[in-house]
Tab-separated table of N, CA and C in Angstrom:
chain	number	residue	atom	x	y	z
A	1	MET	N	-9.021	-22.429	8.599
A	1	MET	CA	-7.882	-23.069	9.210
A	1	MET	C	-6.625	-22.332	8.784
A	2	ALA	N	-5.801	-21.985	9.725
A	2	ALA	CA	-4.512	-21.371	9.408
A	2	ALA	C	-3.653	-22.414	8.725
A	3	LYS	N	-2.970	-22.002	7.677
A	3	LYS	CA	-2.168	-22.931	6.892
A	3	LYS	C	-0.740	-22.453	6.806
A	4	ASN	N	0.153	-23.397	6.596
A	4	ASN	CA	1.542	-23.084	6.334
A	4	ASN	C	1.799	-23.431	4.876
A	5	LEU	N	1.795	-22.442	4.017
A	5	LEU	CA	2.034	-22.656	2.594
A	5	LEU	C	3.417	-22.136	2.256
A	6	GLY	N	4.424	-22.756	2.801
A	6	GLY	CA	5.780	-22.303	2.537
A	6	GLY	C	6.394	-21.726	3.788
A	7	GLN	N	6.925	-20.534	3.685
A	7	GLN	CA	7.698	-19.943	4.765
A	7	GLN	C	6.845	-19.260	5.825
A	8	HIS	N	5.624	-18.844	5.497
A	8	HIS	CA	4.831	-18.026	6.408
A	8	HIS	C	3.503	-18.689	6.740
A	9	VAL	N	3.045	-18.493	7.966
A	9	VAL	CA	1.724	-18.937	8.377
A	9	VAL	C	0.697	-18.042	7.701
A	10	ARG	N	-0.366	-18.642	7.191
A	10	ARG	CA	-1.406	-17.932	6.449
A	10	ARG	C	-2.729	-18.106	7.186
A	11	VAL	N	-3.537	-17.031	7.248
A	11	VAL	CA	-4.827	-17.087	7.919
A	11	VAL	C	-5.924	-16.640	6.948
A	12	ALA	N	-7.041	-17.370	6.956
A	12	ALA	CA	-8.197	-17.006	6.131
A	12	ALA	C	-8.895	-15.811	6.770
A	13	LEU	N	-9.276	-14.815	5.945
A	13	LEU	CA	-9.900	-13.609	6.482
A	13	LEU	C	-11.250	-13.297	5.838
A	14	GLY	N	-11.287	-13.056	4.539
A	14	GLY	CA	-12.521	-12.672	3.865
A	14	GLY	C	-12.963	-11.257	4.187
A	15	THR	N	-12.014	-10.349	4.406
A	15	THR	CA	-12.330	-8.973	4.787
A	15	THR	C	-12.022	-7.992	3.653
A	16	PRO	N	-12.731	-6.857	3.618
A	16	PRO	CA	-12.452	-5.859	2.584
A	16	PRO	C	-11.101	-5.185	2.797
A	17	ALA	N	-10.509	-4.765	1.692
A	17	ALA	CA	-9.238	-4.036	1.723
A	17	ALA	C	-9.220	-3.094	0.527
A	18	SER	N	-8.270	-2.199	0.522
A	18	SER	CA	-8.101	-1.261	-0.583
A	18	SER	C	-6.770	-1.547	-1.264
A	19	CYS	N	-6.791	-1.500	-2.581
A	19	CYS	CA	-5.604	-1.824	-3.360
A	19	CYS	C	-5.341	-0.691	-4.355
A	20	ALA	N	-4.155	-0.115	-4.310
A	20	ALA	CA	-3.756	0.909	-5.276
A	20	ALA	C	-2.840	0.257	-6.303
A	21	LEU	N	-3.239	0.297	-7.558
A	21	LEU	CA	-2.391	-0.227	-8.627
A	21	LEU	C	-1.318	0.807	-8.919
A	22	LEU	N	-0.086	0.357	-9.020
A	22	LEU	CA	1.046	1.266	-9.189
A	22	LEU	C	1.579	1.212	-10.609
A	23	ASP	N	2.024	2.371	-11.091
A	23	ASP	CA	2.690	2.402	-12.392
A	23	ASP	C	4.172	2.083	-12.170
A	24	PRO	N	4.958	1.966	-13.246
A	24	PRO	CA	6.370	1.589	-13.081
A	24	PRO	C	7.183	2.521	-12.180
A	25	SER	N	6.760	3.787	-12.049
A	25	SER	CA	7.496	4.719	-11.192
A	25	SER	C	7.126	4.565	-9.716
A	26	GLY	N	6.103	3.746	-9.429
A	26	GLY	CA	5.660	3.553	-8.057
A	26	GLY	C	4.517	4.456	-7.650
A	27	SER	N	4.042	5.296	-8.590
A	27	SER	CA	2.901	6.161	-8.304
A	27	SER	C	1.610	5.384	-8.532
A	28	SER	N	0.592	5.728	-7.753
A	28	SER	CA	-0.703	5.068	-7.896
A	28	SER	C	-1.411	5.601	-9.126
A	29	ASP	N	-1.857	4.684	-10.004
A	29	ASP	CA	-2.619	5.171	-11.148
A	29	ASP	C	-4.116	4.938	-10.980
A	30	ARG	N	-4.531	4.053	-10.049
A	30	ARG	CA	-5.938	3.912	-9.679
A	30	ARG	C	-6.073	2.943	-8.517
A	31	SER	N	-7.255	2.980	-7.902
A	31	SER	CA	-7.504	2.135	-6.733
A	31	SER	C	-8.650	1.174	-6.992
A	32	LEU	N	-8.610	0.050	-6.303
A	32	LEU	CA	-9.665	-0.956	-6.378
A	32	LEU	C	-10.060	-1.372	-4.970
A	33	ASP	N	-11.337	-1.667	-4.783
A	33	ASP	CA	-11.772	-2.327	-3.564
A	33	ASP	C	-11.608	-3.818	-3.804
A	34	VAL	N	-10.985	-4.510	-2.870
A	34	VAL	CA	-10.726	-5.938	-3.008
A	34	VAL	C	-11.159	-6.647	-1.730
A	35	THR	N	-11.201	-7.958	-1.805
A	35	THR	CA	-11.430	-8.776	-0.615
A	35	THR	C	-10.151	-9.524	-0.305
A	36	LEU	N	-9.735	-9.423	0.916
A	36	LEU	CA	-8.540	-10.107	1.398
A	36	LEU	C	-8.967	-11.519	1.803
A	37	VAL	N	-8.735	-12.487	0.911
A	37	VAL	CA	-9.157	-13.867	1.153
A	37	VAL	C	-8.313	-14.488	2.251
A	38	ASP	N	-7.008	-14.374	2.120
A	38	ASP	CA	-6.111	-14.822	3.178
A	38	ASP	C	-4.849	-13.986	3.169
A	39	LEU	N	-4.103	-14.099	4.267
A	39	LEU	CA	-2.966	-13.210	4.483
A	39	LEU	C	-1.864	-13.940	5.228
A	40	SER	N	-0.629	-13.623	4.872
A	40	SER	CA	0.542	-14.068	5.630
A	40	SER	C	1.506	-12.892	5.693
A	41	ALA	N	2.612	-13.053	6.398
A	41	ALA	CA	3.617	-11.997	6.451
A	41	ALA	C	4.311	-11.826	5.109
A	42	GLY	N	4.206	-12.802	4.234
A	42	GLY	CA	4.884	-12.739	2.939
A	42	GLY	C	3.995	-12.411	1.766
A	43	GLY	N	2.660	-12.429	1.968
A	43	GLY	CA	1.787	-12.158	0.839
A	43	GLY	C	0.327	-12.361	1.185
A	44	ALA	N	-0.505	-12.303	0.144
A	44	ALA	CA	-1.947	-12.407	0.339
A	44	ALA	C	-2.596	-12.983	-0.907
A	45	LEU	N	-3.796	-13.503	-0.717
A	45	LEU	CA	-4.669	-13.865	-1.824
A	45	LEU	C	-5.837	-12.905	-1.766
A	46	ILE	N	-6.121	-12.230	-2.891
A	46	ILE	CA	-7.223	-11.275	-2.942
A	46	ILE	C	-8.172	-11.648	-4.071
A	47	THR	N	-9.408	-11.163	-3.968
A	47	THR	CA	-10.328	-11.186	-5.099
A	47	THR	C	-10.628	-9.733	-5.442
A	48	ALA	N	-10.813	-9.479	-6.729
A	48	ALA	CA	-11.039	-8.113	-7.210
A	48	ALA	C	-12.158	-8.119	-8.243
A	49	GLY	N	-12.675	-6.956	-8.548
A	49	GLY	CA	-13.727	-6.811	-9.535
A	49	GLY	C	-13.230	-6.857	-10.966
A	50	GLU	N	-11.939	-6.967	-11.142
A	50	GLU	CA	-11.343	-7.066	-12.471
A	50	GLU	C	-10.067	-7.886	-12.389
A	51	ALA	N	-9.646	-8.390	-13.526
A	51	ALA	CA	-8.431	-9.207	-13.573
A	51	ALA	C	-7.201	-8.337	-13.336
A	52	LEU	N	-6.264	-8.874	-12.587
A	52	LEU	CA	-4.971	-8.224	-12.384
A	52	LEU	C	-3.919	-9.056	-13.093
A	53	LEU	N	-2.972	-8.401	-13.709
A	53	LEU	CA	-1.941	-9.108	-14.464
A	53	LEU	C	-0.752	-9.458	-13.585
A	54	ALA	N	-0.216	-10.653	-13.778
A	54	ALA	CA	0.997	-11.057	-13.070
A	54	ALA	C	2.102	-10.055	-13.373
A	55	GLY	N	2.862	-9.700	-12.362
A	55	GLY	CA	3.936	-8.725	-12.497
A	55	GLY	C	3.519	-7.312	-12.128
A	56	ARG	N	2.227	-7.072	-11.932
A	56	ARG	CA	1.727	-5.729	-11.623
A	56	ARG	C	2.065	-5.349	-10.180
A	57	PRO	N	2.753	-4.219	-9.978
A	57	PRO	CA	3.011	-3.759	-8.609
A	57	PRO	C	1.764	-3.092	-8.025
A	58	LEU	N	1.618	-3.187	-6.714
A	58	LEU	CA	0.463	-2.579	-6.056
A	58	LEU	C	0.785	-2.271	-4.605
A	59	ARG	N	-0.110	-1.486	-4.007
A	59	ARG	CA	-0.016	-1.183	-2.576
A	59	ARG	C	-1.337	-1.641	-1.960
A	60	LEU	N	-1.259	-2.514	-0.988
A	60	LEU	CA	-2.442	-3.073	-0.350
A	60	LEU	C	-2.585	-2.467	1.040
A	61	ALA	N	-3.728	-1.839	1.299
A	61	ALA	CA	-4.009	-1.250	2.609
A	61	ALA	C	-4.786	-2.268	3.430
A	62	ILE	N	-4.203	-2.681	4.541
A	62	ILE	CA	-4.796	-3.688	5.412
A	62	ILE	C	-5.206	-2.994	6.699
A	63	ARG	N	-6.511	-3.032	6.988
A	63	ARG	CA	-7.019	-2.366	8.188
A	63	ARG	C	-7.971	-3.298	8.920
A	64	SER	N	-7.836	-3.341	10.222
A	64	SER	CA	-8.718	-4.153	11.059
A	64	SER	C	-8.694	-3.572	12.465
A	65	THR	N	-9.813	-3.719	13.162
A	65	THR	CA	-9.852	-3.292	14.558
A	65	THR	C	-9.708	-4.466	15.516
A	66	ASP	N	-9.974	-5.690	15.050
A	66	ASP	CA	-9.886	-6.863	15.920
A	66	ASP	C	-9.368	-8.063	15.156
A	67	PRO	N	-8.096	-8.372	15.305
A	67	PRO	CA	-7.057	-7.637	16.017
A	67	PRO	C	-6.683	-6.364	15.259
A	68	PRO	N	-6.118	-5.374	15.945
A	68	PRO	CA	-5.828	-4.100	15.295
A	68	PRO	C	-4.627	-4.151	14.348
A	69	ILE	N	-4.830	-3.538	13.192
A	69	ILE	CA	-3.728	-3.315	12.246
A	69	ILE	C	-4.160	-2.197	11.301
A	70	ASP	N	-3.243	-1.369	10.919
A	70	ASP	CA	-3.454	-0.332	9.908
A	70	ASP	C	-2.126	-0.195	9.185
A	71	LEU	N	-1.998	-0.902	8.070
A	71	LEU	CA	-0.713	-1.032	7.411
A	71	LEU	C	-0.903	-1.039	5.903
A	72	ALA	N	-0.059	-0.312	5.194
A	72	ALA	CA	-0.031	-0.359	3.730
A	72	ALA	C	1.269	-1.030	3.319
A	73	VAL	N	1.159	-2.055	2.488
A	73	VAL	CA	2.338	-2.809	2.065
A	73	VAL	C	2.424	-2.835	0.543
A	74	ILE	N	3.647	-2.820	0.045
A	74	ILE	CA	3.901	-2.915	-1.391
A	74	ILE	C	4.037	-4.390	-1.746
A	75	GLY	N	3.500	-4.748	-2.893
A	75	GLY	CA	3.598	-6.128	-3.342
A	75	GLY	C	3.525	-6.216	-4.850
A	76	THR	N	3.632	-7.426	-5.342
A	76	THR	CA	3.570	-7.706	-6.775
A	76	THR	C	2.641	-8.885	-6.997
A	77	VAL	N	1.806	-8.786	-8.020
A	77	VAL	CA	0.951	-9.915	-8.394
A	77	VAL	C	1.854	-11.009	-8.949
A	78	VAL	N	1.832	-12.176	-8.315
A	78	VAL	CA	2.659	-13.291	-8.780
A	78	VAL	C	1.820	-14.387	-9.426
A	79	ARG	N	0.508	-14.337	-9.194
A	79	ARG	CA	-0.383	-15.326	-9.791
A	79	ARG	C	-1.743	-14.681	-9.963
A	80	ALA	N	-2.347	-14.875	-11.127
A	80	ALA	CA	-3.669	-14.323	-11.391
A	80	ALA	C	-4.511	-15.386	-12.078
A	81	GLU	N	-5.778	-15.467	-11.669
A	81	GLU	CA	-6.666	-16.469	-12.254
A	81	GLU	C	-8.106	-15.999	-12.162
A	82	THR	N	-8.937	-16.582	-13.003
A	82	THR	CA	-10.373	-16.397	-12.911
A	82	THR	C	-10.943	-17.722	-12.441
A	83	ARG	N	-11.635	-17.712	-11.332
A	83	ARG	CA	-12.180	-18.942	-10.770
A	83	ARG	C	-13.343	-19.431	-11.620
A	84	ALA	N	-13.296	-20.675	-12.038
A	84	ALA	CA	-14.311	-21.241	-12.925
A	84	ALA	C	-15.680	-21.312	-12.262
A	85	THR	N	-15.724	-21.540	-10.966
A	85	THR	CA	-17.005	-21.736	-10.290
A	85	THR	C	-17.869	-20.485	-10.248
A	86	ASP	N	-17.257	-19.323	-10.092
A	86	ASP	CA	-18.055	-18.097	-9.983
A	86	ASP	C	-17.507	-16.920	-10.785
A	87	GLY	N	-16.439	-17.122	-11.535
A	87	GLY	CA	-15.878	-16.052	-12.355
A	87	GLY	C	-15.124	-14.991	-11.581
A	88	ALA	N	-14.870	-15.230	-10.291
A	88	ALA	CA	-14.154	-14.245	-9.473
A	88	ALA	C	-12.713	-14.111	-9.947
A	89	PHE	N	-12.228	-12.889	-9.952
A	89	PHE	CA	-10.829	-12.626	-10.301
A	89	PHE	C	-10.002	-12.729	-9.022
A	90	ARG	N	-9.055	-13.638	-9.004
A	90	ARG	CA	-8.208	-13.862	-7.832
A	90	ARG	C	-6.771	-13.547	-8.195
A	91	ALA	N	-6.033	-13.043	-7.211
A	91	ALA	CA	-4.621	-12.730	-7.442
A	91	ALA	C	-3.818	-13.064	-6.198
A	92	GLY	N	-2.699	-13.727	-6.410
A	92	GLY	CA	-1.741	-13.986	-5.347
A	92	GLY	C	-0.721	-12.865	-5.336
A	93	ILE	N	-0.524	-12.265	-4.183
A	93	ILE	CA	0.364	-11.110	-4.036
A	93	ILE	C	1.563	-11.509	-3.180
A	94	ARG	N	2.764	-11.180	-3.632
A	94	ARG	CA	3.973	-11.358	-2.815
A	94	ARG	C	4.387	-9.976	-2.327
A	95	PHE	N	4.519	-9.832	-1.011
A	95	PHE	CA	4.885	-8.549	-0.431
A	95	PHE	C	6.385	-8.306	-0.521
A	96	THR	N	6.733	-7.019	-0.657
A	96	THR	CA	8.112	-6.552	-0.554
A	96	THR	C	8.139	-5.635	0.662
A	97	VAL	N	8.453	-6.204	1.822
A	97	VAL	CA	8.368	-5.437	3.066
A	97	VAL	C	9.652	-5.576	3.864
A	98	GLY	N	9.886	-4.591	4.703
A	98	GLY	CA	11.023	-4.639	5.617
A	98	GLY	C	10.649	-5.379	6.891
A	99	ASP	N	11.605	-5.496	7.779
A	99	ASP	CA	11.384	-6.228	9.028
A	99	ASP	C	10.247	-5.660	9.885
A	100	PRO	N	10.115	-4.330	10.046
A	100	PRO	CA	9.021	-3.827	10.886
A	100	PRO	C	7.637	-4.230	10.353
A	101	GLU	N	7.455	-4.144	9.041
A	101	GLU	CA	6.179	-4.531	8.449
A	101	GLU	C	5.955	-6.035	8.575
A	102	ARG	N	7.006	-6.815	8.353
A	102	ARG	CA	6.886	-8.279	8.447
A	102	ARG	C	6.513	-8.696	9.878
A	103	VAL	N	7.116	-8.034	10.870
A	103	VAL	CA	6.784	-8.325	12.269
A	103	VAL	C	5.326	-7.966	12.544
A	104	ALA	N	4.880	-6.793	12.087
A	104	ALA	CA	3.490	-6.374	12.292
A	104	ALA	C	2.523	-7.351	11.625
A	105	LEU	N	2.837	-7.783	10.411
A	105	LEU	CA	1.984	-8.747	9.715
A	105	LEU	C	1.955	-10.090	10.438
A	106	THR	N	3.105	-10.554	10.884
A	106	THR	CA	3.165	-11.833	11.601
A	106	THR	C	2.330	-11.779	12.874
A	107	ARG	N	2.463	-10.709	13.638
A	107	ARG	CA	1.671	-10.559	14.868
A	107	ARG	C	0.181	-10.546	14.555
A	108	PHE	N	-0.190	-9.800	13.508
A	108	PHE	CA	-1.595	-9.733	13.126
A	108	PHE	C	-2.117	-11.110	12.727
A	109	VAL	N	-1.378	-11.825	11.889
A	109	VAL	CA	-1.812	-13.144	11.416
A	109	VAL	C	-1.992	-14.105	12.595
A	110	LEU	N	-1.044	-14.122	13.516
A	110	LEU	CA	-1.147	-15.025	14.666
A	110	LEU	C	-2.336	-14.663	15.559
A	111	LYS	N	-2.559	-13.356	15.791
A	111	LYS	CA	-3.710	-12.930	16.598
A	111	LYS	C	-5.016	-13.241	15.881
A	112	ALA	N	-5.067	-12.984	14.565
A	112	ALA	CA	-6.281	-13.270	13.790
A	112	ALA	C	-6.583	-14.763	13.793
A	113	ALA	N	-5.560	-15.587	13.718
A	113	ALA	CA	-5.762	-17.038	13.749
A	113	ALA	C	-6.383	-17.461	15.079
A	114	ARG	N	-5.897	-16.905	16.170
A	114	ARG	CA	-6.469	-17.234	17.482
A	114	ARG	C	-7.887	-16.693	17.602
A	115	THR	N	-8.099	-15.438	17.175
A	115	THR	CA	-9.404	-14.796	17.290
A	115	THR	C	-10.475	-15.540	16.505
A	116	THR	N	-10.127	-16.052	15.339
A	116	THR	CA	-11.101	-16.719	14.469
A	116	THR	C	-11.149	-18.225	14.677
A	117	GLY	N	-10.433	-18.726	15.673
A	117	GLY	CA	-10.455	-20.151	15.944
A	117	GLY	C	-9.582	-20.975	15.021
A	118	GLN	N	-8.730	-20.311	14.252
A	118	GLN	CA	-7.837	-21.027	13.357
A	118	GLN	C	-6.527	-21.388	14.044
A	119	GLY	N	-6.320	-20.863	15.236
A	119	GLY	CA	-5.066	-21.093	15.944
A	119	GLY	C	-4.870	-22.509	16.429
A	120	SER	N	-5.965	-23.254	16.608
A	120	SER	CA	-5.824	-24.620	17.114
A	120	SER	C	-5.158	-25.536	16.101
A	121	THR	N	-5.173	-25.136	14.828
A	121	THR	CA	-4.549	-25.958	13.789
A	121	THR	C	-3.308	-25.292	13.230
A	122	LEU	N	-2.841	-24.279	13.935
A	122	LEU	CA	-1.710	-23.492	13.462
A	122	LEU	C	-0.427	-24.316	13.447
A	123	VAL	N	0.245	-24.299	12.320
A	123	VAL	CA	1.521	-24.994	12.184
A	123	VAL	C	2.551	-23.960	11.778
A	124	LEU	N	3.533	-23.749	12.622
A	124	LEU	CA	4.582	-22.783	12.312
A	124	LEU	C	5.593	-23.416	11.376
A	125	PRO	N	6.123	-22.638	10.429
A	125	PRO	CA	7.109	-23.190	9.503
A	125	PRO	C	8.399	-23.560	10.223
A	126	ALA	N	9.056	-24.568	9.702
A	126	ALA	CA	10.345	-24.974	10.256
A	126	ALA	C	11.383	-23.903	9.971
A	127	ALA	N	12.346	-23.755	10.838
A	127	ALA	CA	13.425	-22.786	10.620
A	127	ALA	C	14.135	-23.127	9.323
A	128	GLY	N	14.343	-22.121	8.498
A	128	GLY	CA	15.049	-22.316	7.228
A	128	GLY	C	14.181	-22.905	6.133
A	129	ALA	N	12.847	-22.953	6.339
A	129	ALA	CA	11.964	-23.511	5.310
A	129	ALA	C	11.985	-22.644	4.071
A	130	ALA	N	11.927	-23.252	2.931
A	130	ALA	CA	11.915	-22.522	1.658
A	130	ALA	C	10.542	-21.945	1.414
A	131	ALA	N	10.495	-20.822	0.691
A	131	ALA	CA	9.215	-20.184	0.371
A	131	ALA	C	8.450	-20.999	-0.636
């Protein structure tokens, strides 16, 4: 079900993605394969094979053919946890993107919600809603 968790509509995905962990200078120091649990124009929830620390900058590569998207976005880990039920490492990512990327993400999320049947419960955020 597509959810409105603040300012952006969020869609459940469960698709693979690539994540480059960045050092303080913005250079990639290593990459991880992650699962994109859900996505919005403002951020994502991912699972990874290792714990990520809050405050860690990263670049998330989002690719899909249906609906189409091929976009790399910069973000920061804002929440990290280990799920008690299965020990999965989860991280909430807040994106730092410009308007073109935000528009592309919004279009993708809305199309993905319709494609996966989540659009029937889609609730758009109110104008001026807080994050």
